[in-house]
mmCIF file of C-alpha atoms in Angstrom:
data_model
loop_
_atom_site.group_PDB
_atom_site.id
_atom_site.type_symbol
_atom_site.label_atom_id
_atom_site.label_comp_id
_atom_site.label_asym_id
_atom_site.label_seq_id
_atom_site.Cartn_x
_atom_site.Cartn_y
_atom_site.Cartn_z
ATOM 1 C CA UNK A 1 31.668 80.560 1.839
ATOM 2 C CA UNK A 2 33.792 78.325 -0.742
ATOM 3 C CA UNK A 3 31.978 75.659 -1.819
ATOM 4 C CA UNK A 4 33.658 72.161 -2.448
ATOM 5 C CA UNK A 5 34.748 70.735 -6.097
ATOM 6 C CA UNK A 6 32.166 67.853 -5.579
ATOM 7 C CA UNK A 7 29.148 66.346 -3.750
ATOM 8 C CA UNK A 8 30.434 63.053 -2.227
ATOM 9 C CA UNK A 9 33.820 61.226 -1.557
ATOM 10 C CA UNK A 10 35.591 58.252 -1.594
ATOM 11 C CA UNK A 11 38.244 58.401 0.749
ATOM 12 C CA UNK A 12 38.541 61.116 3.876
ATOM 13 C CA UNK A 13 41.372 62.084 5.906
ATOM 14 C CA UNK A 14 41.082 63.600 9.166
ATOM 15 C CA UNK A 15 44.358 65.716 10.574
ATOM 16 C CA UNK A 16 44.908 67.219 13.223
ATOM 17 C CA UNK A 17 45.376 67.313 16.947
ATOM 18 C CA UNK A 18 42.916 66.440 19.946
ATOM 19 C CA UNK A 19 40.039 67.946 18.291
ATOM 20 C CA UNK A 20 40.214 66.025 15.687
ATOM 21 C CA UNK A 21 40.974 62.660 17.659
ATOM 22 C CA UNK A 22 37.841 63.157 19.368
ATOM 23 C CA UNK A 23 38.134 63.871 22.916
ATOM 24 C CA UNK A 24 36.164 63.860 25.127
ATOM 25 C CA UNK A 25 33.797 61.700 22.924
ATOM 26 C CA UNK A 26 33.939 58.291 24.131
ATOM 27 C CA UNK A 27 33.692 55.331 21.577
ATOM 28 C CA UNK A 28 31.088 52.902 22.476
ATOM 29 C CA UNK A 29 32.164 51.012 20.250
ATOM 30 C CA UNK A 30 36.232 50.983 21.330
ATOM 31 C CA UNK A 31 37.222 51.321 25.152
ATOM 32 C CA UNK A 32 39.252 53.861 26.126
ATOM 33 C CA UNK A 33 39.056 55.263 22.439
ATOM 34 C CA UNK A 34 37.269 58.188 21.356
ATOM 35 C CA UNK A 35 35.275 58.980 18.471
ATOM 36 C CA UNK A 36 34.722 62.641 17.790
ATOM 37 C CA UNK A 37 33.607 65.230 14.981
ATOM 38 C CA UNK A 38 35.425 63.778 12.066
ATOM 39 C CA UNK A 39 34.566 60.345 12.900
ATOM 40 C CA UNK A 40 31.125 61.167 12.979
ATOM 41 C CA UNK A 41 31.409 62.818 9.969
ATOM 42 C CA UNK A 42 33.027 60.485 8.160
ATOM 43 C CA UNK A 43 29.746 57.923 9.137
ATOM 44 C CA UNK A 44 27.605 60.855 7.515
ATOM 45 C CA UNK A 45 30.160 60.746 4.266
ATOM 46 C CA UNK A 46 29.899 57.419 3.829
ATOM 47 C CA UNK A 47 25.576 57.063 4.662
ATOM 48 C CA UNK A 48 24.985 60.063 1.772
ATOM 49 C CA UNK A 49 27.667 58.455 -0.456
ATOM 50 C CA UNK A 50 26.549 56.136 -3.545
ATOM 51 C CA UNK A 51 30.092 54.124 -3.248
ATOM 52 C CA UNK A 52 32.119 53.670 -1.037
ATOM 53 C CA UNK A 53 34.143 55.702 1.727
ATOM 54 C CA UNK A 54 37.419 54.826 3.062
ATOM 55 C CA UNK A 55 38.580 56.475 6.339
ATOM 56 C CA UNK A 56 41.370 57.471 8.051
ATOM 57 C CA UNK A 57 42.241 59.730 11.113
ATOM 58 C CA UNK A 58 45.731 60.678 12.184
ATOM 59 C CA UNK A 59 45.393 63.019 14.428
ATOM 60 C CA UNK A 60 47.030 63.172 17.617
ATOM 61 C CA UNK A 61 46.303 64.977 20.389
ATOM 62 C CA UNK A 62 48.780 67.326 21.814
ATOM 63 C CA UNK A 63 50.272 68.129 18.553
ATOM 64 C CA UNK A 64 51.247 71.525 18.076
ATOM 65 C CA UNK A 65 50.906 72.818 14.055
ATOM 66 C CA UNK A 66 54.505 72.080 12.402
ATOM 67 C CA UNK A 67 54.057 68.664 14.234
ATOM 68 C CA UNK A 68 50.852 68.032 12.493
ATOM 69 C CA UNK A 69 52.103 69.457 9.039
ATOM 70 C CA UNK A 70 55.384 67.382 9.612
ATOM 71 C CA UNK A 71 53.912 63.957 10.230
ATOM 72 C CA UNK A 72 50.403 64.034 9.218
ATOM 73 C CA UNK A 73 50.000 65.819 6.154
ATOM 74 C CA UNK A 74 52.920 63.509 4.280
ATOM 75 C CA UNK A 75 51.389 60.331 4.794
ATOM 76 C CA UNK A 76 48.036 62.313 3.961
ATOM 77 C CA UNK A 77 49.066 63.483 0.675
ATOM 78 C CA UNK A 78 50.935 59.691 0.162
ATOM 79 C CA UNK A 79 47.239 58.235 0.303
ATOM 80 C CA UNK A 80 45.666 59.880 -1.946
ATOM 81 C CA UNK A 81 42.425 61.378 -0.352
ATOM 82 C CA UNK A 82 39.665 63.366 -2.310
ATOM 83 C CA UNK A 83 38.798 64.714 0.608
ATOM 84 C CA UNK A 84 40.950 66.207 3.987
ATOM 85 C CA UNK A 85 39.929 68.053 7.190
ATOM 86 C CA UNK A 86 43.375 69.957 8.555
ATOM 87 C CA UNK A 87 42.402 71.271 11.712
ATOM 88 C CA UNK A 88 45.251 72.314 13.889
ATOM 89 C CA UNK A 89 46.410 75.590 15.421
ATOM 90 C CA UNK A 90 45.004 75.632 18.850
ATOM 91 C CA UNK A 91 47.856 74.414 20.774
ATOM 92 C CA UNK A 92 50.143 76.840 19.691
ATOM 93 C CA UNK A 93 47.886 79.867 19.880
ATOM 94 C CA UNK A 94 47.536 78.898 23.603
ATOM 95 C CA UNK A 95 51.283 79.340 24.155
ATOM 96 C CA UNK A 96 52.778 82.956 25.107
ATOM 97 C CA UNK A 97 54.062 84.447 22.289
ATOM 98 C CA UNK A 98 52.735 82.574 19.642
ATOM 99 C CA UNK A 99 52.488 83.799 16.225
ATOM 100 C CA UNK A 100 49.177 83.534 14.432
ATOM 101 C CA UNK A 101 50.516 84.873 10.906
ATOM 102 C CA UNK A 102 53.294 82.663 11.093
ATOM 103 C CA UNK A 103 51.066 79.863 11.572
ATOM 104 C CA UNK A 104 48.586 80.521 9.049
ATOM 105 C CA UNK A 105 51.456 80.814 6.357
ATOM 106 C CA UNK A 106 52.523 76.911 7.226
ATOM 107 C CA UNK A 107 48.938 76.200 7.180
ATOM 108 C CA UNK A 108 48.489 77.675 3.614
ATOM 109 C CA UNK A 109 51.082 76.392 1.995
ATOM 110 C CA UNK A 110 49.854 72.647 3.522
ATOM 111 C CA UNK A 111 46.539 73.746 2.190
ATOM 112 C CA UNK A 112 47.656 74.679 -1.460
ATOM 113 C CA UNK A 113 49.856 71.197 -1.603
ATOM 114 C CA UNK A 114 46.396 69.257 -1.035
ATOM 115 C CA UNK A 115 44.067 71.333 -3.334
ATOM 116 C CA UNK A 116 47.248 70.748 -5.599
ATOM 117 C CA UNK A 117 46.829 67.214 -5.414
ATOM 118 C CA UNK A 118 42.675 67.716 -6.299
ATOM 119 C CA UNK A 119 41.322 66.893 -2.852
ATOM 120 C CA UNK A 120 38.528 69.531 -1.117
ATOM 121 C CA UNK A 121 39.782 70.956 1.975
ATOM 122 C CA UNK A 122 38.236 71.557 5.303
ATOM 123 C CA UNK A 123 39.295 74.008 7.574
ATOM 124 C CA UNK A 124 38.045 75.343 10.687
ATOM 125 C CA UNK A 125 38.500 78.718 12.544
ATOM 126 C CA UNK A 126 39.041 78.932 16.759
ATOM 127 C CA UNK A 127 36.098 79.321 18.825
ATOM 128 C CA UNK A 128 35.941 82.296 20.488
ATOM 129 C CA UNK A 129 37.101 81.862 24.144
ATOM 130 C CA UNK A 130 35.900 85.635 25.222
ATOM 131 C CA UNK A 131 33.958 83.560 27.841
ATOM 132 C CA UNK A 132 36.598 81.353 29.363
ATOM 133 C CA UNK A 133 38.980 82.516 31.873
ATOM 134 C CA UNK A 134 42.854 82.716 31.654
ATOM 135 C CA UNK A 135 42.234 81.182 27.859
ATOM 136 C CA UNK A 136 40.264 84.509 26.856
ATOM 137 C CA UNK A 137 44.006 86.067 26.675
ATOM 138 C CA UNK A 138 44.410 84.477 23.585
ATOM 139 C CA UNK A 139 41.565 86.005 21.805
ATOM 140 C CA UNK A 140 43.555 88.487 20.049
ATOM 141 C CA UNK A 141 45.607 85.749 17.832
ATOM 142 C CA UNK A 142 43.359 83.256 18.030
ATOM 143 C CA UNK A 143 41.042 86.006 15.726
ATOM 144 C CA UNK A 144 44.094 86.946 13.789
ATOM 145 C CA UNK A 145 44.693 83.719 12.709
ATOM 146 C CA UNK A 146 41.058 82.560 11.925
ATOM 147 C CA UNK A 147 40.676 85.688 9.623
ATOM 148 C CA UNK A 148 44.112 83.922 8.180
ATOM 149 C CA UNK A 149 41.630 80.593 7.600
ATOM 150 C CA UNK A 150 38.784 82.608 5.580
ATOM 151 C CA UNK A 151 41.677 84.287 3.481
ATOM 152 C CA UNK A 152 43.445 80.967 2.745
ATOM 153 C CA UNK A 153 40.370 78.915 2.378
ATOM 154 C CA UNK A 154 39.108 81.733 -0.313
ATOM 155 C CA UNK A 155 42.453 82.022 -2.057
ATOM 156 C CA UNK A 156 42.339 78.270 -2.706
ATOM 157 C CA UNK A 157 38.764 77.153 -2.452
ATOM 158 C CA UNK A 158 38.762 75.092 0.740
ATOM 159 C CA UNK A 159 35.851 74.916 3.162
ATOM 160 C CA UNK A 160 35.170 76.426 6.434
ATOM 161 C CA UNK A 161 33.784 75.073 9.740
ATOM 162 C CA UNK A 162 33.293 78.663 11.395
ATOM 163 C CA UNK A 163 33.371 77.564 14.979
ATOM 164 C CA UNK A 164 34.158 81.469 15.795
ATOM 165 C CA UNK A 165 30.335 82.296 15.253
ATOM 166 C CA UNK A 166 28.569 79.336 16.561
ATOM 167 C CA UNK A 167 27.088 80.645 19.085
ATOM 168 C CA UNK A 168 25.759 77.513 20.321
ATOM 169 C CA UNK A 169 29.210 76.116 21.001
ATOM 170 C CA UNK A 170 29.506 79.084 23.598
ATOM 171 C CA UNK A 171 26.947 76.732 26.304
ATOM 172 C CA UNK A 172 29.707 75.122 28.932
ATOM 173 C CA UNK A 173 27.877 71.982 28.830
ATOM 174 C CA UNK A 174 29.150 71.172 25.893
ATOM 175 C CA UNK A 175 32.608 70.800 26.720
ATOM 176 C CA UNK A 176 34.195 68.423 29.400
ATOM 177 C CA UNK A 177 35.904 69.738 32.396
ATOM 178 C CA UNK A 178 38.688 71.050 30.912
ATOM 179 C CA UNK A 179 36.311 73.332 28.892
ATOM 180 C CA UNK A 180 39.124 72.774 26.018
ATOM 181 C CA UNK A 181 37.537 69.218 24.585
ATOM 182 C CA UNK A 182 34.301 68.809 23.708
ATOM 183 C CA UNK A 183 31.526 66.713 25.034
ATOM 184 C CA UNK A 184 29.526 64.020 23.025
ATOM 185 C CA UNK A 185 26.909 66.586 22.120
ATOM 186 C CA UNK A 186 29.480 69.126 21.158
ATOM 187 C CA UNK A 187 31.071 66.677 18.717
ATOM 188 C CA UNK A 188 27.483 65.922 17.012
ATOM 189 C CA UNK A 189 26.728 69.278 16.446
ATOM 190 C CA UNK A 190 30.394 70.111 14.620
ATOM 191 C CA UNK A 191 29.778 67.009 12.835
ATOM 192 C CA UNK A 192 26.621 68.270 11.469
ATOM 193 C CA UNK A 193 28.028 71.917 10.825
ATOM 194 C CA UNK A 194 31.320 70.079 9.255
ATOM 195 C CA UNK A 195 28.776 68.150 7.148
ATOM 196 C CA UNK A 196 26.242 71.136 6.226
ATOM 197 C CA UNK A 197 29.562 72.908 5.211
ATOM 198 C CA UNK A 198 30.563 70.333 2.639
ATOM 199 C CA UNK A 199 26.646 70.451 1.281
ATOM 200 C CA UNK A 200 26.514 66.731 2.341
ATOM 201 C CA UNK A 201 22.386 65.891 3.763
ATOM 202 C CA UNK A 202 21.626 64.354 6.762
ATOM 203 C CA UNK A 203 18.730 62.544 7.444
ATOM 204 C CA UNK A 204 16.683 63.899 10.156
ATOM 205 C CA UNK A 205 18.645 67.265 10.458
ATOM 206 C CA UNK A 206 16.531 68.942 7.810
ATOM 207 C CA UNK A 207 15.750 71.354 10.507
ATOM 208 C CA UNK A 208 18.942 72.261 11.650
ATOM 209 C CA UNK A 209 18.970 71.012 15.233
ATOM 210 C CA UNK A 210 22.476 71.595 15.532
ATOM 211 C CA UNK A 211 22.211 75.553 15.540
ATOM 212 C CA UNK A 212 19.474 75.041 18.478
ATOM 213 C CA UNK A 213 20.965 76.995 21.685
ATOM 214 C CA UNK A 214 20.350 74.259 24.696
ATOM 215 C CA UNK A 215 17.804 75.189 26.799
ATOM 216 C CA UNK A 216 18.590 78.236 29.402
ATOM 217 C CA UNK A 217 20.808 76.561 32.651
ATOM 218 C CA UNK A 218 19.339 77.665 35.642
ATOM 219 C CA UNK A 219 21.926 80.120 37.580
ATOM 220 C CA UNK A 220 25.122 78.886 39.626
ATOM 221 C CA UNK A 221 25.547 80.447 43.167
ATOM 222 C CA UNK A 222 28.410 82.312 43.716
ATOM 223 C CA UNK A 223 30.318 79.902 45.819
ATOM 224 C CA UNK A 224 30.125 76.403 43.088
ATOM 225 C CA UNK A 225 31.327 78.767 40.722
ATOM 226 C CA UNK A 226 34.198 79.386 42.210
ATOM 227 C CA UNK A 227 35.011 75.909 43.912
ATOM 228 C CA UNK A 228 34.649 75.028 39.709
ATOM 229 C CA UNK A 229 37.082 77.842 39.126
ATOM 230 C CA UNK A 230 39.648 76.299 41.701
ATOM 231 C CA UNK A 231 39.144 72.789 40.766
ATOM 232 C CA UNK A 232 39.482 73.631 37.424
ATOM 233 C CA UNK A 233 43.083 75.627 37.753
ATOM 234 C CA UNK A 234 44.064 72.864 40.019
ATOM 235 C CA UNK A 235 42.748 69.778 37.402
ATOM 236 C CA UNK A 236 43.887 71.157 34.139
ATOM 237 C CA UNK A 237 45.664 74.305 34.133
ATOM 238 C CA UNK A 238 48.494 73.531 36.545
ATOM 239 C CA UNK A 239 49.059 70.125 35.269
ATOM 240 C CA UNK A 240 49.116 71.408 31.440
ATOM 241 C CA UNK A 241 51.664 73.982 32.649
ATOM 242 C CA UNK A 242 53.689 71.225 34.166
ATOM 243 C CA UNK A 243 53.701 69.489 31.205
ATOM 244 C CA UNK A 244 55.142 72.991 29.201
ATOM 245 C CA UNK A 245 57.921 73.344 31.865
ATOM 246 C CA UNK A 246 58.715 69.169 31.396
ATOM 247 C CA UNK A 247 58.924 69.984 27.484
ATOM 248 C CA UNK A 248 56.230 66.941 27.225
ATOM 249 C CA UNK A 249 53.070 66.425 25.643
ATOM 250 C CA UNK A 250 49.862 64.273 26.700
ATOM 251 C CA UNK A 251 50.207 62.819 22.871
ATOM 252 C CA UNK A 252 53.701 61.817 23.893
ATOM 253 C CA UNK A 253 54.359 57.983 22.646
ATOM 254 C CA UNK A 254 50.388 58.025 20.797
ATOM 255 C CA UNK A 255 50.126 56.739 17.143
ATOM 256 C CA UNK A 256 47.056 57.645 15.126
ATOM 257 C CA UNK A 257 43.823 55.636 15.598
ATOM 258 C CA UNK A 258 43.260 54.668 12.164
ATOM 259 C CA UNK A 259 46.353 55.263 10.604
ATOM 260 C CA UNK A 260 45.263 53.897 7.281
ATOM 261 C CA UNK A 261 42.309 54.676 5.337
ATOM 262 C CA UNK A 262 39.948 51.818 5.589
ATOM 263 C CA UNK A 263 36.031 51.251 4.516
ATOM 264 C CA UNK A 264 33.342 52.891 6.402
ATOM 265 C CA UNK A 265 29.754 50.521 6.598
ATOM 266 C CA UNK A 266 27.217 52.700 4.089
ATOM 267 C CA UNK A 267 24.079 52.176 7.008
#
């Protein structure tokens, strides 16, 4: 795996869609706001850094790639970061007919414009959704374009948060009901696989604990499994596909929620 050009940073930004927002990761600290991977990755930047770290997030959620590469990397680039996470993708290779190498060719050239500018990159490949229903469909791109995310990220020396072989990530309790966001737990562990990617320690992870498989679930009977199934169709996918056929988004009218890089507390 690339490695990155340094050890810590002074000023992070996070882009990307609803991943990278943070749902379903509830702020404590902000109602109604959400916290996520790269916000708890920017707290372990900024506790392993000897100066300070600014940072900002503007992802969205809903955005599809070109959205994300047309809004977010711009004012990205405009502030200066040493250090970016460009995580986007997902919503596109979920629509019909979507284009992985197409895709990965905007993402590359977003990728070289950044490493241009002397920031480390982070990137992050699709987890594999072989177990999920309907979404398994996708597999096919969604590999073609996260073998797209090693080349790029070894052509110009960015990073790589391999969510494809975390197995761990593959346990349904850690992702909300829409099995598309992840829970509070889920977003811990990517922090701490975001952060062993970058080389940055941890304290109290010396052991991993991220890569720990949750304990076995004891089985579902036949019948809650499928009144999930149902309520699941009926919850998310029917109301996402409503959205499609409406040409709307659920980021629709959302700004960023830290739009500007600011300083993170060092504790």
């Amino acid at each position: 795996m690339p490695a990155p050009s340094r050890s810590s940073w002074r000023r992070y930004v996070a882009l990307g869609d609803s991943f990278t927002e943070g749902l379903s990761d509830p702020d404590p600290a902000r109602p109604g706001e959400y916290r996520g991977w790269a916000d708890r990755l920017a707290g372990h930047l900024a506790a392993a850094s000897p100066h300070d770290v600014e940072y900002a997030n503007l992802a969205i959620r809903g955005r599809l790639l070109p959205q994300v590469l047309a809004e977010q990397v711009p004012v990205a680039r405009a502030a200066r970061p040493d250090l970016v996470s460009l995580v986007a993708g997902g919503n596109d290779l979920l629509r019909p007919g979507a284009d992985p190498d197409r895709l990965a060719a905007a993402l590359e050239e977003a990728v070289a414009g950044f490493r241009a500018d002397g920031a480390d990159v982070v990137l992050a490949t699709g987890v594999d959704p072989r177990l999920t229903p309907l979404i398994r469909r996708t597999r096919g791109r969604v590999a073609v374009f996260n073998a797209s995310v090693w080349s790029i990220a070894a052509r110009h020396g960015a990073v790589v948060l391999d969510q494809w072989g975390a197995g761990w990530l593959l346990d349904w309790r850690l992702w909300d009901g829409d099995r598309i966001h992840l829970t509070a737990e889920g977003h811990r562990r990517t922090a701490l696989a975001a952060a062993a990617a970058l080389g940055v320690p941890v304290p109290g992870d010396g052991d991993g604990d991220w890569r720990t498989p949750l304990p076995p679930a004891p089985p579902r009977a036949l019948r809650a499994a499928v009144a999930e199934e149902v309520a699941w169709v009926r919850g998310f996918v029917a109301p996402w596909i409503a959205r499609r056929l409406r040409g709307r988004s659920s980021g629709d009218g959302r700004a960023p929620k830290r739009p500007v890089p600011l300083t993170l507390p060092r504790a």
